mmCIF file of N, CA and C in Angstrom:
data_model
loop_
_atom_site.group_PDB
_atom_site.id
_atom_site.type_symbol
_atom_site.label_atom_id
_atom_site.label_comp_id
_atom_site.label_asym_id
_atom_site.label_seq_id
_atom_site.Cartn_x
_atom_site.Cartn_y
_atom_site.Cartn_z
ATOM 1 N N UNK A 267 5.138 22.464 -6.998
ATOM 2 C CA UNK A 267 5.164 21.108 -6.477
ATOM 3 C C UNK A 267 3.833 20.835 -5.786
ATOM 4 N N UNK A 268 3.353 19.194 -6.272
ATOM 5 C CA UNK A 268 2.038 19.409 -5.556
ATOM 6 C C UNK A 268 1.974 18.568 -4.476
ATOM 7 N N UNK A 269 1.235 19.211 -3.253
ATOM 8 C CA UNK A 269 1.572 18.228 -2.066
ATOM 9 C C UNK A 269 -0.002 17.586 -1.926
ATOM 10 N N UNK A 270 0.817 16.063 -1.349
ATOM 11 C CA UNK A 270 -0.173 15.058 -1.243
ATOM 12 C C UNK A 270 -1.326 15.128 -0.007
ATOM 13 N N UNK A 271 -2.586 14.839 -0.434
ATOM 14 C CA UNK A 271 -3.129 14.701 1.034
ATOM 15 C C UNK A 271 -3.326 13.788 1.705
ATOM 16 N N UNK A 272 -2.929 14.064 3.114
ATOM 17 C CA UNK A 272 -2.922 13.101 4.132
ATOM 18 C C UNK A 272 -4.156 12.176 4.242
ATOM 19 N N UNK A 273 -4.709 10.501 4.628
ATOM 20 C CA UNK A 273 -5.662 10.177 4.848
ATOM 21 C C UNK A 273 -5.679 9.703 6.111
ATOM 22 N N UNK A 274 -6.315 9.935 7.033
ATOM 23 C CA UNK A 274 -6.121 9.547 8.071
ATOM 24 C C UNK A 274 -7.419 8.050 8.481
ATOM 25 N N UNK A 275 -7.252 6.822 8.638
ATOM 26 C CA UNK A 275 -8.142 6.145 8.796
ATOM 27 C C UNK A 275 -8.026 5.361 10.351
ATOM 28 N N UNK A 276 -7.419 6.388 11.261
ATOM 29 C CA UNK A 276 -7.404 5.981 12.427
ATOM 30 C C UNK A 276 -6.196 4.602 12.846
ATOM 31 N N UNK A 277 -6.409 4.180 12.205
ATOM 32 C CA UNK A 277 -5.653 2.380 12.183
ATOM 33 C C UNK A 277 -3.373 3.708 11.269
ATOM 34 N N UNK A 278 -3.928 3.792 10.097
ATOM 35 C CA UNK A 278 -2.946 4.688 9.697
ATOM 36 C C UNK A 278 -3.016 6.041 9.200
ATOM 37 N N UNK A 279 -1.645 6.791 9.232
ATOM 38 C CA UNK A 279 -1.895 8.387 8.310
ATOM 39 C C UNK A 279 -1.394 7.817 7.136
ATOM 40 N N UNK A 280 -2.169 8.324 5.692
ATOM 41 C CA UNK A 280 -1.711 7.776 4.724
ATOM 42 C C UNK A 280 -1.311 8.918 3.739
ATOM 43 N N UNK A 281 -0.339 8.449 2.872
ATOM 44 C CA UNK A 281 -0.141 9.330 1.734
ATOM 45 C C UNK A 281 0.036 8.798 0.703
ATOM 46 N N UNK A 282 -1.047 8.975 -0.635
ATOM 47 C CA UNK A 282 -0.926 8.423 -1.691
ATOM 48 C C UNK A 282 0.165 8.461 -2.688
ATOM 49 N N UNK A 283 0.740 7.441 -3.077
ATOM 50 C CA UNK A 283 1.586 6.873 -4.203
ATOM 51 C C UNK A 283 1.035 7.951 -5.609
ATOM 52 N N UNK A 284 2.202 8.900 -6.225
ATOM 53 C CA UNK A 284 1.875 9.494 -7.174
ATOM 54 C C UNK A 284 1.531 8.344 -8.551
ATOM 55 N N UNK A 285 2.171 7.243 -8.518
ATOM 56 C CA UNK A 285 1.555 6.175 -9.326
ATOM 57 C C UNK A 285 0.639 5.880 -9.424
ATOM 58 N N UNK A 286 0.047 5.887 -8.509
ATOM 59 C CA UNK A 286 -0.994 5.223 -8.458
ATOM 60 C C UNK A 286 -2.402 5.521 -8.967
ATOM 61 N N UNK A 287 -3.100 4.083 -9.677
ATOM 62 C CA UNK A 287 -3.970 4.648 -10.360
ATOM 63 C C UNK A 287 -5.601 5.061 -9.527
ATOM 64 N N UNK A 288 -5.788 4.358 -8.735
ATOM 65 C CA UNK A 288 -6.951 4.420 -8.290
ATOM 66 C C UNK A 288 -6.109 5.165 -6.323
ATOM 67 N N UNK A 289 -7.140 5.986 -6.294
ATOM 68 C CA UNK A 289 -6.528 6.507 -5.066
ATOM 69 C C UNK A 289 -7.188 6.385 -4.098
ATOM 70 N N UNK A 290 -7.902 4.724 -3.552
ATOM 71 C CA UNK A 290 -9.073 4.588 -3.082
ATOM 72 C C UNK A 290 -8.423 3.409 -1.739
ATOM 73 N N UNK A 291 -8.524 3.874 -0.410
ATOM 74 C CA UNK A 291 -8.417 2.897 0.454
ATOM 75 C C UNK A 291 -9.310 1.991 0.652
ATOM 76 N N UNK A 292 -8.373 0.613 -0.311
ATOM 77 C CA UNK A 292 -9.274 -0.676 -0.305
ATOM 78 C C UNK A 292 -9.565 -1.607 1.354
ATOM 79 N N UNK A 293 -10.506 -2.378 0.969
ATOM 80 C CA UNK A 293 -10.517 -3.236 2.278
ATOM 81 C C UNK A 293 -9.566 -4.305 3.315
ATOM 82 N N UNK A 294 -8.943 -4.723 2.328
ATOM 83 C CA UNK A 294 -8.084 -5.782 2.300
ATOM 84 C C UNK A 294 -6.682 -4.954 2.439
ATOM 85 N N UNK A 295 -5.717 -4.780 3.314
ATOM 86 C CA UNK A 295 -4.530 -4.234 3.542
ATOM 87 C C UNK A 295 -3.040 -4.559 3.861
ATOM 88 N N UNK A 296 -2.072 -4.567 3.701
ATOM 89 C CA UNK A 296 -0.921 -5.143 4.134
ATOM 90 C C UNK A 296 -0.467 -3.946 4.325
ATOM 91 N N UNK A 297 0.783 -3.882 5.925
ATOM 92 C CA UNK A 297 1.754 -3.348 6.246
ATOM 93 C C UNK A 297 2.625 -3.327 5.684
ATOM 94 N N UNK A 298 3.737 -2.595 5.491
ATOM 95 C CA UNK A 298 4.835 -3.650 5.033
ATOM 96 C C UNK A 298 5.992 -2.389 5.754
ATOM 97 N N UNK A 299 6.762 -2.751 6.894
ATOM 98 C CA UNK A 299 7.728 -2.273 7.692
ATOM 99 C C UNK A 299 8.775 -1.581 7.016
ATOM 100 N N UNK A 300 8.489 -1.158 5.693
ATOM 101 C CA UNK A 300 9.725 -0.927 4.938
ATOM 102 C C UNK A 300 9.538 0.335 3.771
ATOM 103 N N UNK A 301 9.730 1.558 4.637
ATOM 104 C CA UNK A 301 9.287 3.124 3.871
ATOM 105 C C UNK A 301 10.292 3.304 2.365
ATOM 106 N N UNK A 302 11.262 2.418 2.213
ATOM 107 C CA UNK A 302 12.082 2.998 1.507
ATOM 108 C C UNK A 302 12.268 1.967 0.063
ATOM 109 N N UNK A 303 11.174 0.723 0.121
ATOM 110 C CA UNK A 303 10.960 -0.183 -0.723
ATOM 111 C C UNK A 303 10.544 0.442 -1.977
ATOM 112 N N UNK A 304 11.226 0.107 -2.624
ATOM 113 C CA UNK A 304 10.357 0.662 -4.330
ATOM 114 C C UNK A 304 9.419 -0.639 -4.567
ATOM 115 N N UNK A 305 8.309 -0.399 -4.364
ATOM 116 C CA UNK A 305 7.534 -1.636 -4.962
ATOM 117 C C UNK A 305 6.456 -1.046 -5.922
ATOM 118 N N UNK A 306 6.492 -1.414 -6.919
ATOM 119 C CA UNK A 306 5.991 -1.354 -8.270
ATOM 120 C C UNK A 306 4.609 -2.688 -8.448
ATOM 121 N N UNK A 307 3.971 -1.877 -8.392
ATOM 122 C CA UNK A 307 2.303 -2.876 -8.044
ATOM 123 C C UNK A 307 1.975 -3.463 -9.279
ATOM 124 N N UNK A 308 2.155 -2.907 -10.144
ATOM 125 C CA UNK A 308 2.159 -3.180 -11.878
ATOM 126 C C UNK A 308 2.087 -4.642 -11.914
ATOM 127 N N UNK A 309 3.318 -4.729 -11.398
ATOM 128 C CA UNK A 309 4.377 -5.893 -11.679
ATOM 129 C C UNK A 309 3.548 -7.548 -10.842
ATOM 130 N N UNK A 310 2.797 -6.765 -9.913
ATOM 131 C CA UNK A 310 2.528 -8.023 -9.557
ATOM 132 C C UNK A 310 1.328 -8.915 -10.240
ATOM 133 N N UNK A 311 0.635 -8.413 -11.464
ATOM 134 C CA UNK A 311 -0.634 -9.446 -11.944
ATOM 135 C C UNK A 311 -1.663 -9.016 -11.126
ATOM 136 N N UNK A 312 -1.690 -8.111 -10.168
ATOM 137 C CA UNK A 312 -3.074 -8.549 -9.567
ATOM 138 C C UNK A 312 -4.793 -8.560 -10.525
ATOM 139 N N UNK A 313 -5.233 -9.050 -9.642
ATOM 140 C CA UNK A 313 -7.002 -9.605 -10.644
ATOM 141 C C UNK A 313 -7.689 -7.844 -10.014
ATOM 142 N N UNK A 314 -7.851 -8.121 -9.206
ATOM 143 C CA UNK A 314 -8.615 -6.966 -8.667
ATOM 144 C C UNK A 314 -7.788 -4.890 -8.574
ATOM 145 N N UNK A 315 -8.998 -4.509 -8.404
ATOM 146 C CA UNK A 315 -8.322 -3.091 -8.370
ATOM 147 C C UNK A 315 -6.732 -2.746 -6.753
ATOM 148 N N UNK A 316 -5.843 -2.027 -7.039
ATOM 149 C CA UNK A 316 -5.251 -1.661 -5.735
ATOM 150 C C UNK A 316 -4.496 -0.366 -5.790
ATOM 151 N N UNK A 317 -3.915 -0.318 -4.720
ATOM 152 C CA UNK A 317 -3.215 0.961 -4.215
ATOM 153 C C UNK A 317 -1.942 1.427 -3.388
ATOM 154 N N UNK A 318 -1.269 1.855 -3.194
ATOM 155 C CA UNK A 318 -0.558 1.923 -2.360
ATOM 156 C C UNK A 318 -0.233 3.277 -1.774
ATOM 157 N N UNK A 319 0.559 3.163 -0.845
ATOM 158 C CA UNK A 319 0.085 4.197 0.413
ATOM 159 C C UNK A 319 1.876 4.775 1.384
ATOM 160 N N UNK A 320 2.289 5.768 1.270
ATOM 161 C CA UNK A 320 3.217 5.636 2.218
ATOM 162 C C UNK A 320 2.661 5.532 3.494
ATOM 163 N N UNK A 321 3.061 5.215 4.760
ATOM 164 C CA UNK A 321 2.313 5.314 5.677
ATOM 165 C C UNK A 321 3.026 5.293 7.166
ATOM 166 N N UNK A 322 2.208 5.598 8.439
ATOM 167 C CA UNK A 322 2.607 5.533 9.628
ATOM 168 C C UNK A 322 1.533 5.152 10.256
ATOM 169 N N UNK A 323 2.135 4.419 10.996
ATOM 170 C CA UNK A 323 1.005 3.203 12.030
ATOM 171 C C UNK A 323 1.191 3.777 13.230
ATOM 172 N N UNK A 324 -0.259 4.255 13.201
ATOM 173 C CA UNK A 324 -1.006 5.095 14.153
ATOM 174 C C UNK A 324 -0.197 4.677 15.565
ATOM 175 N N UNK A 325 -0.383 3.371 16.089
ATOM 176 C CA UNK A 325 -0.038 2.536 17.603
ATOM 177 C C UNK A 325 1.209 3.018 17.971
ATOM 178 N N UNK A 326 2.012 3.049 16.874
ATOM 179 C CA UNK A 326 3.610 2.868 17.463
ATOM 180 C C UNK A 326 4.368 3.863 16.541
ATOM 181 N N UNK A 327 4.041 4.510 15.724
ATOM 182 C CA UNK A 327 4.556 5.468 14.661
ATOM 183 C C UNK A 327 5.694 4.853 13.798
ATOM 184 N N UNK A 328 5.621 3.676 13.933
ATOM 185 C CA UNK A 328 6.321 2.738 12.632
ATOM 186 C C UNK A 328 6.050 3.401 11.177
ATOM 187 N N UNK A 329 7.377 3.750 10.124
ATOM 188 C CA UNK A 329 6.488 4.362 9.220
ATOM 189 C C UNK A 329 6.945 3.197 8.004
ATOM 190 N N UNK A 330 6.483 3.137 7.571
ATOM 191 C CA UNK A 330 6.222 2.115 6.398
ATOM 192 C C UNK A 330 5.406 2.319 5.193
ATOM 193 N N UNK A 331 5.034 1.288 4.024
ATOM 194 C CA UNK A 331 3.951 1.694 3.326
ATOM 195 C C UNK A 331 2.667 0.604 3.356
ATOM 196 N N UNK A 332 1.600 1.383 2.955
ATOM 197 C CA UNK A 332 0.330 -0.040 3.193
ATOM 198 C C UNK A 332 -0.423 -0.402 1.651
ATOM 199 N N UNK A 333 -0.461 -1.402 1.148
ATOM 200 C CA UNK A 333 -0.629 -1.689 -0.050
ATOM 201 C C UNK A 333 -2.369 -2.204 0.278
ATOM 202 N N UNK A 334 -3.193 -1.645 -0.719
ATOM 203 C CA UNK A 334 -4.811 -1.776 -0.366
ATOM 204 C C UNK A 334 -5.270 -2.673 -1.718
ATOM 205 N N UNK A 335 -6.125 -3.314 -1.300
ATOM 206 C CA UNK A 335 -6.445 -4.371 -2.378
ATOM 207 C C UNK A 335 -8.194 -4.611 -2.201
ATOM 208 N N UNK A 336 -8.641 -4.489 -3.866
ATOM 209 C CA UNK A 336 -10.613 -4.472 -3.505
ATOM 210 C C UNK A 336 -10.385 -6.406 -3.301
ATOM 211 N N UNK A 337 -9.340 -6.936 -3.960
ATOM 212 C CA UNK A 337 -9.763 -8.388 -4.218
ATOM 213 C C UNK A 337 -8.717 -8.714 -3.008
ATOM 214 N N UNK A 338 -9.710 -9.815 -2.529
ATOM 215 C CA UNK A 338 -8.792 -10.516 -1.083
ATOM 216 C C UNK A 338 -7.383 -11.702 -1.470
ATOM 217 N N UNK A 339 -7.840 -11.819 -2.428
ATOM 218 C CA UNK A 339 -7.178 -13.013 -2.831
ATOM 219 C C UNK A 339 -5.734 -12.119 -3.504
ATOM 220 N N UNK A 340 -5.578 -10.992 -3.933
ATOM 221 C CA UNK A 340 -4.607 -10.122 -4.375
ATOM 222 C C UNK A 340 -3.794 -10.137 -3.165
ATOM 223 N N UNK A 341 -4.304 -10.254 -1.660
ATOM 224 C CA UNK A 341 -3.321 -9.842 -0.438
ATOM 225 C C UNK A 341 -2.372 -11.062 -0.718
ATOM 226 N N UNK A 342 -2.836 -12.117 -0.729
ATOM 227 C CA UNK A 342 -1.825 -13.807 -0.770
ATOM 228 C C UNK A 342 -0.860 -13.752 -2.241
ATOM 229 N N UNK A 343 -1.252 -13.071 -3.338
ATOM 230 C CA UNK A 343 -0.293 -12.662 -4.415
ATOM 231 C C UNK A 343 1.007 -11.618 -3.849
ATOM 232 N N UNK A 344 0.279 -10.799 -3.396
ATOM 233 C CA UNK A 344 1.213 -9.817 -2.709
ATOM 234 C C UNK A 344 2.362 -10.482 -1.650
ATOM 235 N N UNK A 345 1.967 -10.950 -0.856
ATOM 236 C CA UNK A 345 2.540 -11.418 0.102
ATOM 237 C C UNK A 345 3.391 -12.753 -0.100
ATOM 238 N N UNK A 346 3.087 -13.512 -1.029
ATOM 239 C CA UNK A 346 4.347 -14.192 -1.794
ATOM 240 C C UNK A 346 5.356 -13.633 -2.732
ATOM 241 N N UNK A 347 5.048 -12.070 -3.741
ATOM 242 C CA UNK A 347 6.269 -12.186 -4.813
ATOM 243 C C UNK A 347 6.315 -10.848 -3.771
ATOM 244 N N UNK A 348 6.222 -9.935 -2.804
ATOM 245 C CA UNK A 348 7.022 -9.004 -2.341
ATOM 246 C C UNK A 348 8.116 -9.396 -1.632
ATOM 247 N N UNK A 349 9.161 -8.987 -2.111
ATOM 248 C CA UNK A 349 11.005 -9.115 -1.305
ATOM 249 C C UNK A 349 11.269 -8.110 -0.970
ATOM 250 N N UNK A 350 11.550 -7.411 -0.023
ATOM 251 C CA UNK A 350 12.122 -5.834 0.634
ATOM 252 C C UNK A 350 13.395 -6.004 -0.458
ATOM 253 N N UNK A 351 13.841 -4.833 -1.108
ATOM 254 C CA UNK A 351 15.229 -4.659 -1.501
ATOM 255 C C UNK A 351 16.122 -4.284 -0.359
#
């Protein structure tokens, strides 16, 4: 079994999505309060490259996941078709 490595960027500890294609913490970021969401990035169209991240927020140890995006305009796609299941 192969274990993931941690990224630590101060703000969060991250752990990369075995999906995922590019394993690169983009600029552009969303929280999203909800560790247990299956969200499937595929699905959303984005234009630009992205990523996703399980994660824990450094401040308060909220653990959640953080979805990274090179294109800014991908965060406002995101943030309209994501629904927590």
């Amino acid at each position: 079994m192969a274990t993931a490595q941690a990224i630590d960027t101060g703000e969060y500890k991250l752990f990369p999505s075995p999906r995922n294609v590019h394993r690169i913490v983009f600029e552009h970021q969303v929280f999203v309060p909800h560790p247990y969401a299956l969200i499937v990035m595929n699905e959303f169209g984005f234009k630009g490259r992205y990523s996703l991240f399980s994660a824990c927020r450094m401040i308060d140890g909220k653990m959640g996941q953080v979805a990274t995006f090179e294109d800014a305009a991908d965060v406002d796609v995101f943030n309209r078709k994501f629904v927590p299941d």
